[in-house]
Amino acid sequence: MYYSLLMNGNCGVTALFLDEQIDTGPVVETHDYAAPSDRTEIDYGYDPYVRSDLLVRVLRGYLDSSEFCTEHQRTDKGEKYFIMHPVLRHVAILGANEGKGESEAC
């Protein structure tokens, strides 16, 4: 989520099936959410909300069709991101304050 904030200014969330590798399983659904106005609350309020919202979307789709429509991930496209360094995470959180007359921490 923080990489998406840094790169696109929004919060991209993906529902996928797990396999033996990290983040390589078939994708069930993706959704982009607008960045929250208060980025300091991402971990404790916003992140759980968008994850659960996407899960509900996926489960409703399954109830309607009795199947999961998946797509294989394209390994030749995109980047793989794992754990973000705390400094980058802080920069992503402070990004909402740009242009609002507040001093930057970096």
PDB file of C-alpha atoms in Angstrom, residues 3-95:
ATOM      1  CA  TYR A   3       4.602   1.781  -2.439  1.00  0.00           C
ATOM      2  CA  SER A   4       1.354   2.515  -4.267  1.00  0.00           C
ATOM      3  CA  LEU A   5       1.050   5.783  -2.350  1.00  0.00           C
ATOM      4  CA  LEU A   6       4.586   6.800  -3.287  1.00  0.00           C
ATOM      5  CA  MET A   7       4.311   5.820  -6.935  1.00  0.00           C
ATOM      6  CA  ASN A   8       0.681   6.615  -7.820  1.00  0.00           C
ATOM      7  CA  GLY A   9      -0.784   8.669  -4.984  1.00  0.00           C
ATOM      8  CA  ASN A  10      -3.483   6.070  -4.359  1.00  0.00           C
ATOM      9  CA  CYS A  11      -3.762   2.804  -2.453  1.00  0.00           C
ATOM     10  CA  GLY A  12      -3.787  -0.271  -4.659  1.00  0.00           C
ATOM     11  CA  VAL A  13      -5.094  -3.472  -3.082  1.00  0.00           C
ATOM     12  CA  THR A  14      -4.959  -6.970  -4.577  1.00  0.00           C
ATOM     13  CA  ALA A  15      -6.784 -10.162  -3.613  1.00  0.00           C
ATOM     14  CA  LEU A  16      -4.840 -13.225  -4.692  1.00  0.00           C
ATOM     15  CA  PHE A  17      -4.543 -16.905  -3.961  1.00  0.00           C
ATOM     16  CA  LEU A  18      -1.370 -17.938  -2.199  1.00  0.00           C
ATOM     17  CA  ASP A  19       1.067 -20.390  -3.676  1.00  0.00           C
ATOM     18  CA  GLU A  20       4.543 -21.589  -2.733  1.00  0.00           C
ATOM     19  CA  GLN A  21       6.234 -18.261  -3.562  1.00  0.00           C
ATOM     20  CA  ILE A  22       5.709 -14.730  -2.279  1.00  0.00           C
ATOM     21  CA  ASP A  23       2.938 -12.801  -4.046  1.00  0.00           C
ATOM     22  CA  THR A  24       2.949 -14.944  -7.185  1.00  0.00           C
ATOM     23  CA  GLY A  25      -0.430 -16.679  -6.973  1.00  0.00           C
ATOM     24  CA  PRO A  26      -3.367 -16.028  -9.296  1.00  0.00           C
ATOM     25  CA  VAL A  27      -5.006 -12.609  -8.899  1.00  0.00           C
ATOM     26  CA  VAL A  28      -8.687 -12.643  -8.011  1.00  0.00           C
ATOM     27  CA  GLU A  29      -9.311  -8.893  -8.055  1.00  0.00           C
ATOM     28  CA  THR A  30      -7.554  -5.546  -7.728  1.00  0.00           C
ATOM     29  CA  HIS A  31      -8.924  -2.185  -6.727  1.00  0.00           C
ATOM     30  CA  ASP A  32      -7.485   1.311  -6.305  1.00  0.00           C
ATOM     31  CA  TYR A  33      -8.693   3.368  -3.363  1.00  0.00           C
ATOM     32  CA  ALA A  34      -8.227   7.097  -2.893  1.00  0.00           C
ATOM     33  CA  ALA A  35      -5.516   7.936  -0.398  1.00  0.00           C
ATOM     34  CA  PRO A  36      -6.848   8.850   3.037  1.00  0.00           C
ATOM     35  CA  SER A  37      -6.639  12.487   4.050  1.00  0.00           C
ATOM     36  CA  ASP A  38      -4.928  11.502   7.319  1.00  0.00           C
ATOM     37  CA  ARG A  39      -2.139   9.130   6.359  1.00  0.00           C
ATOM     38  CA  THR A  40      -1.060   8.683   9.969  1.00  0.00           C
ATOM     39  CA  GLU A  41      -4.095   6.412  10.451  1.00  0.00           C
ATOM     40  CA  ILE A  42      -3.324   4.050   7.564  1.00  0.00           C
ATOM     41  CA  ASP A  43      -2.114   1.089   9.616  1.00  0.00           C
ATOM     42  CA  TYR A  44      -4.875   1.039  12.201  1.00  0.00           C
ATOM     43  CA  GLY A  45      -7.992   2.150  10.355  1.00  0.00           C
ATOM     44  CA  TYR A  46      -7.610   2.632   6.630  1.00  0.00           C
ATOM     45  CA  ASP A  47      -5.550  -0.459   5.715  1.00  0.00           C
ATOM     46  CA  PRO A  48      -7.891  -2.924   7.475  1.00  0.00           C
ATOM     47  CA  TYR A  49     -10.882  -1.139   5.917  1.00  0.00           C
ATOM     48  CA  VAL A  50      -9.700  -1.346   2.292  1.00  0.00           C
ATOM     49  CA  ARG A  51      -8.536  -4.945   2.705  1.00  0.00           C
ATOM     50  CA  SER A  52     -11.874  -5.997   4.164  1.00  0.00           C
ATOM     51  CA  ASP A  53     -13.771  -3.999   1.526  1.00  0.00           C
ATOM     52  CA  LEU A  54     -11.965  -5.859  -1.259  1.00  0.00           C
ATOM     53  CA  LEU A  55     -12.541  -9.191   0.499  1.00  0.00           C
ATOM     54  CA  VAL A  56     -16.285  -8.463   0.648  1.00  0.00           C
ATOM     55  CA  ARG A  57     -16.253  -7.586  -3.082  1.00  0.00           C
ATOM     56  CA  VAL A  58     -14.508 -10.876  -3.874  1.00  0.00           C
ATOM     57  CA  LEU A  59     -16.869 -12.932  -1.720  1.00  0.00           C
ATOM     58  CA  ARG A  60     -19.963 -11.249  -3.206  1.00  0.00           C
ATOM     59  CA  GLY A  61     -18.639 -12.056  -6.668  1.00  0.00           C
ATOM     60  CA  TYR A  62     -18.172 -15.663  -5.609  1.00  0.00           C
ATOM     61  CA  LEU A  63     -21.715 -15.828  -4.217  1.00  0.00           C
ATOM     62  CA  ASP A  64     -23.072 -14.501  -7.515  1.00  0.00           C
ATOM     63  CA  SER A  65     -21.118 -16.826  -9.808  1.00  0.00           C
ATOM     64  CA  SER A  66     -20.025 -19.757  -7.590  1.00  0.00           C
ATOM     65  CA  GLU A  67     -16.481 -19.393  -8.882  1.00  0.00           C
ATOM     66  CA  PHE A  68     -13.418 -17.224  -8.566  1.00  0.00           C
ATOM     67  CA  CYS A  69     -12.348 -15.630 -11.831  1.00  0.00           C
ATOM     68  CA  THR A  70      -8.578 -15.384 -11.618  1.00  0.00           C
ATOM     69  CA  GLU A  71      -5.789 -14.091 -13.799  1.00  0.00           C
ATOM     70  CA  HIS A  72      -2.223 -15.283 -13.727  1.00  0.00           C
ATOM     71  CA  GLN A  73       0.235 -12.592 -12.806  1.00  0.00           C
ATOM     72  CA  ARG A  74       2.484 -11.356 -15.563  1.00  0.00           C
ATOM     73  CA  THR A  75       5.994 -11.920 -14.354  1.00  0.00           C
ATOM     74  CA  ASP A  76       7.424  -9.779 -17.161  1.00  0.00           C
ATOM     75  CA  LYS A  77       5.509  -6.697 -15.987  1.00  0.00           C
ATOM     76  CA  GLY A  78       5.545  -4.682 -12.804  1.00  0.00           C
ATOM     77  CA  GLU A  79       7.704  -4.789  -9.733  1.00  0.00           C
ATOM     78  CA  LYS A  80       7.734  -6.940  -6.634  1.00  0.00           C
ATOM     79  CA  TYR A  81       7.772  -5.063  -3.372  1.00  0.00           C
ATOM     80  CA  PHE A  82       8.278  -6.571   0.023  1.00  0.00           C
ATOM     81  CA  ILE A  83       8.772  -4.852   3.354  1.00  0.00           C
ATOM     82  CA  MET A  84       9.278  -1.110   3.091  1.00  0.00           C
ATOM     83  CA  HIS A  85      12.131   0.630   4.869  1.00  0.00           C
ATOM     84  CA  PRO A  86      10.777   2.752   7.759  1.00  0.00           C
ATOM     85  CA  VAL A  87      12.167   5.971   6.249  1.00  0.00           C
ATOM     86  CA  LEU A  88      10.313   5.399   2.958  1.00  0.00           C
ATOM     87  CA  ARG A  89       7.185   4.547   4.901  1.00  0.00           C
ATOM     88  CA  HIS A  90       7.484   7.831   6.783  1.00  0.00           C
ATOM     89  CA  VAL A  91       7.905   9.699   3.482  1.00  0.00           C
ATOM     90  CA  ALA A  92       4.719   8.036   2.164  1.00  0.00           C
ATOM     91  CA  ILE A  93       2.806   9.110   5.263  1.00  0.00           C
ATOM     92  CA  LEU A  94       4.103  12.674   5.087  1.00  0.00           C
ATOM     93  CA  GLY A  95       3.236  12.888   1.382  1.00  0.00           C
TER      94      GLY A  95
END
